[in-house]
């Protein structure tokens, strides 16, 4: 990868995290429990037995972490607010101590001229709402809108963007479809109904945030992929088309077209969601930006066992195929399918089995991964896709959901025993790359 990659001077370069993965302080200063607190404390749910109780202790170490960001010369920081930190039960009283934490974090970012990009929901539903039915309960969508309005009222003039949801596909399919994520339900019909309530909550929140006069750009973050047939067989082609419809189009079509995709809706049959009159009018709110998270493509094989991709560039420590051109293909396809607002690549990165050796972490594989994906991104932009920024996942090694602390996505290594932060080779490379972009 020797060709220079030159992005527009106005392009945003950032890093990303999420609240439950880094904050710790699980019950500090009035924070209520979330479904991930409950899930991670349930024996057998987390591969290494880890919890989010301490994580990266960002709640207490945020000044150090913001200074780290500043040292890497990033423009922007994407992070999520823990709903149960600012509203412990998910309804009712607000927790001022929780809001104070985020106010101090914003002050710290302001002092370093780092723009804040806020996500309202990164999978950590207050346990109080789960006890009342969680996302399967339509009322949760209305509680989410109340929460969104309060965050926008307080912080809407201080942050660059507010995303309603991060990867609602994961909330529905991993939380309710196969029980891999909190709350740990395995029920296809429930997962599809949950996906509808998540979309409804997005639309309600967009309306609520606009009603309070937020000046932030408002949008949503979706994890997306192309789906390629493993062979030219009709079965593989049909499977690829269904996967794209049930994953990408299932969330994009309601937001941009006001209905569910016919292919997936027909295939879901009796599992199709219950939709009330006017729901799609609520869901189809104009959005100011679309966040796209890209990690891999889907490889559709109807064979048993399924045929695996060649993985010419190898796989990440998650076992995911490294497939940069899928980012180009995805963005160009979306550009042709929808009337899109500006796009941010809100997550892209890789897990790598990083180790500190003589005070250094030489994660050259991650540098290669990012370079290749940035080249793919630039290719899509040259084909007319309006992309405004890129957020590398993740700033810190952190709690990687059901994998616990076994997988490291960070460009900064975290020693969980001591909380020592060590910038990896990829962090130093990213700083030099950003500097080069600014020099033009």
XYZ file of C-alpha atoms in Angstrom:
440
model
C 0.000 0.000 0.000
C 2.280 2.750 -1.226
C -0.166 4.977 -3.126
C -0.870 8.179 -1.200
C -4.471 8.471 -0.087
C -5.683 12.055 -0.216
C -9.071 12.902 1.258
C -10.786 16.317 1.184
C -9.345 18.839 3.631
C -12.762 19.084 5.351
C -12.881 15.333 6.022
C -13.400 14.348 9.680
C -10.930 11.936 11.296
C -12.040 10.362 14.527
C -11.997 7.474 16.957
C -14.955 5.702 18.543
C -15.958 3.916 21.749
C -19.155 2.986 23.583
C -20.206 3.563 27.173
C -20.580 0.031 28.495
C -17.356 -1.109 26.861
C -15.112 1.479 28.529
C -16.748 3.431 31.351
C -16.872 0.954 34.219
C -18.243 2.607 37.370
C -21.203 0.268 36.991
C -23.119 1.552 40.010
C -21.297 4.818 40.751
C -23.071 8.090 41.475
C -26.582 6.768 41.092
C -26.202 4.803 37.862
C -28.835 2.106 37.456
C -28.181 -1.384 36.078
C -28.436 -2.058 32.355
C -29.218 -5.302 30.573
C -25.488 -5.730 29.950
C -24.739 -5.473 33.660
C -27.269 -8.248 34.215
C -26.118 -10.325 31.240
C -22.399 -10.096 32.014
C -23.034 -11.181 35.603
C -24.950 -14.248 34.434
C -22.656 -17.303 34.497
C -21.760 -18.684 31.075
C -22.804 -15.651 29.036
C -19.356 -14.027 28.617
C -16.631 -16.207 27.105
C -13.902 -15.201 29.569
C -16.250 -14.483 32.478
C -15.585 -10.736 32.333
C -18.014 -7.982 33.286
C -18.268 -4.272 32.564
C -17.901 -3.329 36.219
C -14.499 -1.667 35.696
C -13.758 -2.078 31.961
C -11.273 0.711 31.088
C -12.338 2.840 34.076
C -12.979 5.680 31.623
C -15.490 7.174 34.057
C -12.550 8.138 36.276
C -9.837 8.386 33.613
C -11.595 10.407 30.917
C -9.130 13.353 31.146
C -6.263 10.965 30.366
C -8.227 9.402 27.515
C -9.136 12.760 25.969
C -5.486 13.794 26.229
C -4.633 10.580 24.372
C -7.054 11.533 21.602
C -5.531 14.985 21.403
C -2.062 13.453 21.119
C -3.297 11.493 18.089
C -4.530 14.731 16.440
C -8.050 13.442 15.791
C -10.826 15.909 14.940
C -13.669 14.003 16.528
C -14.689 11.478 19.153
C -17.722 9.236 18.825
C -19.016 7.896 22.138
C -22.299 6.746 23.613
C -24.265 7.883 26.626
C -25.253 5.186 29.113
C -29.017 5.640 29.388
C -29.116 4.130 32.890
C -26.403 6.543 34.046
C -28.577 9.569 33.292
C -31.969 7.927 33.920
C -31.423 4.914 36.183
C -34.776 3.220 35.581
C -35.180 4.251 31.922
C -38.184 6.379 32.899
C -38.912 8.811 35.679
C -36.244 10.816 37.463
C -33.051 12.031 35.807
C -29.725 11.453 37.532
C -27.896 14.782 37.608
C -24.606 13.150 38.621
C -24.732 11.095 35.435
C -25.323 14.153 33.268
C -22.471 15.920 35.099
C -20.060 13.204 33.969
C -20.939 13.790 30.324
C -20.806 17.568 30.802
C -17.249 17.221 32.126
C -16.339 14.933 29.239
C -17.681 17.521 26.775
C -15.723 20.268 28.577
C -12.565 18.185 28.217
C -13.211 17.587 24.507
C -13.928 21.294 23.973
C -10.625 22.199 25.617
C -8.818 20.059 23.035
C -10.953 21.161 20.052
C -12.284 17.643 19.532
C -15.842 17.488 18.182
C -18.292 15.268 20.058
C -20.410 12.755 18.132
C -22.928 11.201 20.519
C -24.789 7.902 20.274
C -27.890 7.588 22.438
C -28.182 3.815 22.435
C -25.308 1.356 22.150
C -27.172 -1.724 23.424
C -27.301 -0.943 27.175
C -31.036 -0.715 27.898
C -31.858 0.172 31.519
C -32.795 -3.035 33.332
C -35.925 -1.324 34.655
C -37.269 -1.118 31.107
C -36.256 -4.701 30.394
C -38.263 -5.769 33.429
C -41.280 -4.107 31.765
C -40.772 -6.009 28.511
C -37.714 -4.335 26.997
C -37.729 -3.626 23.266
C -40.509 -6.155 22.786
C -42.749 -3.666 24.601
C -43.835 -0.915 22.209
C -43.878 1.565 25.093
C -40.057 1.384 25.284
C -39.927 3.319 22.000
C -41.732 6.212 23.690
C -39.472 6.097 26.731
C -36.510 6.262 24.356
C -37.945 9.382 22.717
C -38.266 11.045 26.151
C -34.618 10.202 26.867
C -33.483 11.459 23.451
C -35.302 14.758 23.939
C -33.659 15.328 27.332
C -30.157 14.631 25.987
C -30.797 16.920 22.991
C -32.174 19.648 25.252
C -29.062 19.570 27.416
C -26.329 18.831 24.898
C -27.822 19.523 21.460
C -25.895 22.780 21.082
C -22.609 21.268 22.285
C -22.233 18.225 20.061
C -21.734 17.846 16.322
C -24.021 14.870 15.781
C -26.477 12.714 17.701
C -27.201 9.170 16.541
C -30.322 7.495 17.838
C -29.114 3.893 17.642
C -25.915 1.999 17.037
C -26.475 -1.162 14.997
C -30.126 -1.971 15.756
C -29.555 -5.150 13.712
C -27.413 -6.420 16.610
C -29.947 -5.467 19.259
C -32.650 -7.390 17.408
C -30.756 -10.347 15.957
C -28.092 -11.001 18.589
C -30.097 -9.844 21.603
C -33.403 -11.459 20.663
C -32.641 -13.760 17.721
C -29.853 -16.042 18.959
C -29.281 -14.948 22.599
C -25.636 -14.110 21.923
C -26.075 -10.595 23.358
C -28.174 -9.113 26.155
C -30.954 -9.666 27.047
C -30.264 -13.214 25.867
C -33.500 -14.180 24.076
C -33.609 -16.708 21.224
C -36.908 -16.167 19.430
C -37.077 -15.228 15.734
C -40.547 -13.714 15.897
C -39.586 -11.571 18.891
C -36.400 -10.407 17.177
C -38.343 -9.194 14.131
C -40.898 -7.370 16.298
C -38.053 -5.804 18.278
C -36.498 -4.530 15.048
C -39.746 -2.690 14.306
C -39.885 -1.117 17.768
C -36.264 -0.010 17.388
C -37.089 1.694 14.100
C -40.183 3.256 15.655
C -38.080 4.534 18.557
C -35.647 6.074 16.077
C -38.440 7.995 14.337
C -40.025 9.116 17.587
C -36.641 10.260 18.899
C -35.895 12.229 15.728
C -39.177 14.110 16.114
C -38.610 14.667 19.836
C -35.068 16.001 19.359
C -36.152 18.373 16.598
C -38.979 19.608 18.806
C -36.523 20.805 21.467
C -34.527 22.745 18.881
C -31.306 20.748 18.869
C -28.702 22.225 16.534
C -26.807 18.935 16.272
C -26.993 16.887 13.099
C -29.320 13.946 13.753
C -29.096 10.449 12.306
C -28.692 6.733 12.923
C -25.793 4.240 12.741
C -26.337 0.930 10.916
C -23.975 -2.012 10.531
C -24.069 -3.044 6.907
C -22.523 -5.405 4.399
C -22.864 -6.725 0.903
C -23.965 -10.327 0.563
C -22.106 -12.316 -2.076
C -23.193 -15.748 -3.327
C -20.484 -18.342 -2.723
C -21.164 -19.893 -6.142
C -23.292 -19.095 -9.170
C -25.957 -21.572 -8.052
C -29.524 -20.302 -7.829
C -29.669 -21.389 -4.192
C -26.637 -19.274 -3.279
C -27.896 -16.278 -5.254
C -31.301 -16.507 -3.576
C -29.683 -16.772 -0.145
C -27.487 -13.717 -0.828
C -30.481 -11.657 -1.953
C -32.459 -12.660 1.145
C -29.573 -11.824 3.487
C -29.173 -8.332 2.007
C -32.937 -7.795 2.226
C -33.306 -9.019 5.846
C -30.290 -7.088 7.120
C -29.481 -3.955 5.116
C -32.783 -3.194 3.389
C -34.813 -4.162 6.475
C -33.548 -1.016 8.228
C -32.849 1.222 5.223
C -36.182 0.804 3.414
C -38.396 1.974 6.323
C -36.131 4.982 6.963
C -35.772 6.061 3.337
C -38.797 4.544 1.576
C -41.420 4.120 4.292
C -41.957 0.353 4.064
C -40.263 -2.983 4.655
C -38.525 -4.752 1.756
C -40.922 -7.138 0.020
C -38.460 -10.042 -0.239
C -37.702 -10.202 3.485
C -41.286 -9.416 4.519
C -42.609 -12.277 2.372
C -39.966 -14.670 3.705
C -40.709 -13.773 7.326
C -44.322 -14.812 6.820
C -46.089 -15.266 10.156
C -43.021 -13.820 11.924
C -43.506 -10.432 10.250
C -43.828 -7.583 12.739
C -47.056 -6.024 13.933
C -47.138 -2.530 12.441
C -49.661 0.094 13.493
C -51.156 2.756 11.233
C -48.831 5.712 10.957
C -45.701 3.843 12.080
C -43.884 4.295 8.802
C -44.723 8.010 8.762
C -42.956 8.233 12.124
C -39.996 6.080 11.070
C -39.454 7.931 7.799
C -38.156 11.119 9.381
C -35.545 13.054 7.374
C -32.066 12.353 8.753
C -29.088 14.691 8.505
C -26.533 11.901 8.145
C -26.230 8.131 7.963
C -23.595 6.326 10.011
C -22.250 3.157 8.381
C -20.297 0.538 10.334
C -18.393 -1.879 8.093
C -16.301 -4.864 9.170
C -16.888 -7.683 6.666
C -19.104 -8.940 3.848
C -21.664 -11.719 4.103
C -20.814 -14.872 2.151
C -23.946 -16.775 1.205
C -23.656 -20.542 0.823
C -26.584 -22.961 0.780
C -24.275 -25.955 1.154
C -23.946 -28.007 4.362
C -21.591 -27.120 5.899
C -21.547 -23.653 4.282
C -18.733 -22.952 1.850
C -16.229 -20.448 3.327
C -14.693 -17.464 1.521
C -11.113 -17.714 0.320
C -10.112 -14.876 2.696
C -7.167 -13.898 0.529
C -6.186 -11.142 2.977
C -6.728 -13.367 6.002
C -9.110 -13.007 8.914
C -9.235 -10.836 12.008
C -9.025 -12.216 15.546
C -12.843 -12.348 15.495
C -12.630 -14.810 12.615
C -14.020 -12.239 10.186
C -12.780 -12.209 6.600
C -10.780 -9.096 5.702
C -12.546 -7.805 2.590
C -11.918 -4.088 1.971
C -13.533 -3.918 -1.474
C -16.814 -4.826 0.203
C -16.864 -1.296 1.639
C -16.670 0.205 -1.855
C -19.309 -2.188 -3.158
C -21.645 -1.512 -0.228
C -21.441 2.276 -0.439
C -21.854 2.372 -4.210
C -24.839 0.025 -3.988
C -26.504 2.127 -1.274
C -25.820 5.274 -3.308
C -27.672 3.737 -6.240
C -30.591 2.484 -4.136
C -31.433 5.418 -1.886
C -31.494 9.199 -1.736
C -28.789 9.375 0.901
C -27.749 12.197 3.213
C -24.026 12.642 3.941
C -22.406 9.489 5.325
C -19.934 8.955 8.142
C -18.059 5.689 8.438
C -18.799 5.469 12.144
C -16.916 2.214 12.781
C -14.229 0.259 10.978
C -11.371 -1.665 12.529
C -10.104 -5.082 13.507
C -9.480 -7.307 16.487
C -5.869 -8.437 16.694
C -4.069 -10.573 19.329
C -1.889 -7.633 20.401
C 0.828 -7.897 23.027
C 3.161 -5.346 24.576
C 6.779 -6.246 23.818
C 9.520 -3.958 25.163
C 6.951 -1.223 25.724
C 5.590 -1.368 22.183
C 2.683 -2.990 20.342
C 3.597 -3.603 16.709
C 0.133 -4.172 15.243
C 1.200 -3.887 11.607
C -1.775 -6.038 10.544
C -4.144 -3.341 11.802
C -2.284 -0.612 9.916
C -2.587 -2.637 6.718
C -6.289 -3.267 7.432
C -7.036 0.442 7.900
C -4.993 1.515 4.867
C -6.815 -0.936 2.631
C -10.222 0.127 3.906
C -9.396 3.812 3.501
C -8.373 3.109 -0.088
C -11.704 1.332 -0.602
C -13.522 4.281 0.965
C -11.770 6.747 -1.303
C -12.737 4.600 -4.289
C -16.418 4.886 -3.299
C -16.102 8.647 -2.853
C -14.599 8.945 -6.336
C -17.706 7.165 -7.586
C -19.915 9.880 -6.144
C -20.679 8.699 -2.592
C -20.760 11.650 -0.173
C -18.695 10.515 2.823
C -17.808 13.195 5.381
C -15.685 11.343 7.931
C -14.135 8.145 9.282
C -14.098 6.878 12.875
C -11.610 4.150 13.675
C -12.923 1.465 16.023
C -11.687 1.599 18.650
C -9.687 4.123 20.616
C -9.115 1.638 23.458
C -8.996 -2.092 23.930
C -12.200 -2.723 25.861
C -14.987 -5.063 26.939
C -15.884 -6.784 23.684
C -19.407 -7.866 24.610
C -19.824 -11.646 24.878
C -16.101 -12.085 24.119
C -15.239 -10.209 27.308
C -11.664 -8.950 27.352
C -10.308 -11.647 25.030
C -10.500 -9.531 21.845
C -8.565 -6.312 21.317
C -9.892 -3.751 18.813
C -8.059 -0.715 20.227
C -5.331 1.407 18.714
C -4.361 1.987 22.348
C -3.477 -1.090 24.394
C -5.062 -1.345 27.842
C -3.486 -3.431 30.589
C -6.655 -4.264 32.492
C -4.795 -5.062 35.717
C -3.129 -1.652 35.915
C -5.241 0.410 33.451
C -2.016 1.467 31.759
C -2.616 2.841 28.258
C 0.024 2.160 25.575
C -0.505 3.628 22.091
C 0.064 0.904 19.521
C 1.953 1.305 16.250
C -1.445 1.822 14.588
C -2.167 4.840 16.805
C 1.130 6.462 15.861
C 0.503 5.634 12.207
C -3.003 7.151 12.398
C -1.594 10.375 13.833
C 0.960 10.644 11.034
C -1.699 9.854 8.456
C -4.011 12.568 9.800
C -1.146 15.061 9.837
C -0.412 14.201 6.213
C -4.061 14.783 5.269
C -3.976 18.224 6.837
C -0.814 19.152 4.991
C -2.572 18.133 1.798
